[in-house]
Tab-separated table of C-alpha atoms in Angstrom:
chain	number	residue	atom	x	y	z
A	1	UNK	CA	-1.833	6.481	12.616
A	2	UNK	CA	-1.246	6.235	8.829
A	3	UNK	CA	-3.675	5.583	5.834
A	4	UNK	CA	-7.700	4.384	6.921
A	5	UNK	CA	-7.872	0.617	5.718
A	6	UNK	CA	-4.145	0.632	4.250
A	7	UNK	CA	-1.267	-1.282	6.426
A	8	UNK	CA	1.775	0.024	6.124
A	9	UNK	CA	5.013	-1.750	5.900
A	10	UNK	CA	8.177	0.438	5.546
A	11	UNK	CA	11.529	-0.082	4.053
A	12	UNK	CA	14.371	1.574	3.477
A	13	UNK	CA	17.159	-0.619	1.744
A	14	UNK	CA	19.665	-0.798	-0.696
A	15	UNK	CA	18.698	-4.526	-1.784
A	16	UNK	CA	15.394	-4.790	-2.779
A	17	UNK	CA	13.142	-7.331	-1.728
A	18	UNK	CA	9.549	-6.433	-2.382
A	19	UNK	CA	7.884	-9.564	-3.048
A	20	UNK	CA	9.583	-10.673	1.056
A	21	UNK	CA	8.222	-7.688	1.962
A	22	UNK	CA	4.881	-8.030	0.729
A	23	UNK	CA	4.673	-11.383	2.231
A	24	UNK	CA	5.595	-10.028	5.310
A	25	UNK	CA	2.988	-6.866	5.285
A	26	UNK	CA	-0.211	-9.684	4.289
A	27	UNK	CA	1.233	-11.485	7.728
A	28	UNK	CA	1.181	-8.247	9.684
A	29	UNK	CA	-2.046	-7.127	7.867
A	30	UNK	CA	-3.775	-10.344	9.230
A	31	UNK	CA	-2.730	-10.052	12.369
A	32	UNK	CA	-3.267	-6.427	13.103
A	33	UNK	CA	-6.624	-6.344	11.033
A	34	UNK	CA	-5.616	-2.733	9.708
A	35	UNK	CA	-5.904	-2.884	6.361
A	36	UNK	CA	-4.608	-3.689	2.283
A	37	UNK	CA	-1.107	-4.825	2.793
A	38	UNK	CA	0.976	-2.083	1.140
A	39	UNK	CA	4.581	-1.514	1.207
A	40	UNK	CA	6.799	1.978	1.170
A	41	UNK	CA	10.394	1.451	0.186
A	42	UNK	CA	13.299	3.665	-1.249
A	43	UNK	CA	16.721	3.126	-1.338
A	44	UNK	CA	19.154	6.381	-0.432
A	45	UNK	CA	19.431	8.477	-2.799
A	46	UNK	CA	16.008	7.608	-4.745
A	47	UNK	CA	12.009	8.314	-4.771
A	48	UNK	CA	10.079	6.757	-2.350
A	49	UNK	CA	8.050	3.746	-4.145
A	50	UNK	CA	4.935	2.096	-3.138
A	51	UNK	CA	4.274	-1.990	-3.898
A	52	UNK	CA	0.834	-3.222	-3.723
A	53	UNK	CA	-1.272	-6.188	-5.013
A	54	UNK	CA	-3.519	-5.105	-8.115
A	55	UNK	CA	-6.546	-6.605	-6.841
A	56	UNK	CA	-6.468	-4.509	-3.717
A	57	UNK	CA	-5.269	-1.428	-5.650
A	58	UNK	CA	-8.105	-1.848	-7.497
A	59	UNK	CA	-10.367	-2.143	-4.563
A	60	UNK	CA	-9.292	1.295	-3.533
A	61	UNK	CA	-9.151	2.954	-7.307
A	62	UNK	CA	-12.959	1.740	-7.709
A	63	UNK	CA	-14.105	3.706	-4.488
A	64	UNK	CA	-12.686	6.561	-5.594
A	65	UNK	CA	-13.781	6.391	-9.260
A	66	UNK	CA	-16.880	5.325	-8.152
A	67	UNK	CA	-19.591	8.753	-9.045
A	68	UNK	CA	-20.078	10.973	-5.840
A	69	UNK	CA	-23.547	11.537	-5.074
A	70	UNK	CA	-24.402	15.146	-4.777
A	71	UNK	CA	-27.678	16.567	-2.514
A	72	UNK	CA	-30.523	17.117	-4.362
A	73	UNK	CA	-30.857	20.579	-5.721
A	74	UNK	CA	-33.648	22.817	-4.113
């Protein structure tokens, strides 16, 4: 359940801790082989947030980006 090839570490906290938490979603991202670590946080009151490395972000913003291949026209 969740995102294909994204783990999913969730927080909700008033203190914010995210580079803990990312730490703790690469450990849980090795050992569950699910995915880029990736962590949702908010504190009460606020937006939900997302915290991810760039390199992997950019993993997934170059599939999509990459140019869809269409069938060939008949």
């Amino acid at each position: 359940m969740g995102l294909p090839g994204i783990h999913i570490e969730c927080k909700r906290a008033e203190q914010l801790r995210p580079y803990s938490w990312l730490e703790q979603a690469e450990r849980d991202a090795v050992r569950f082989g699910d995915g880029l670590p990736t962590v949702f946080f908010r504190r009460s009151r606020s937006p939900w947030l997302v915290v991810m490395k760039l390199e992997d972000w950019l993993k997934i913003y170059r599939t999509q980006s990459e140019p869809r291949k269409t069938a060939p026209s008949e």
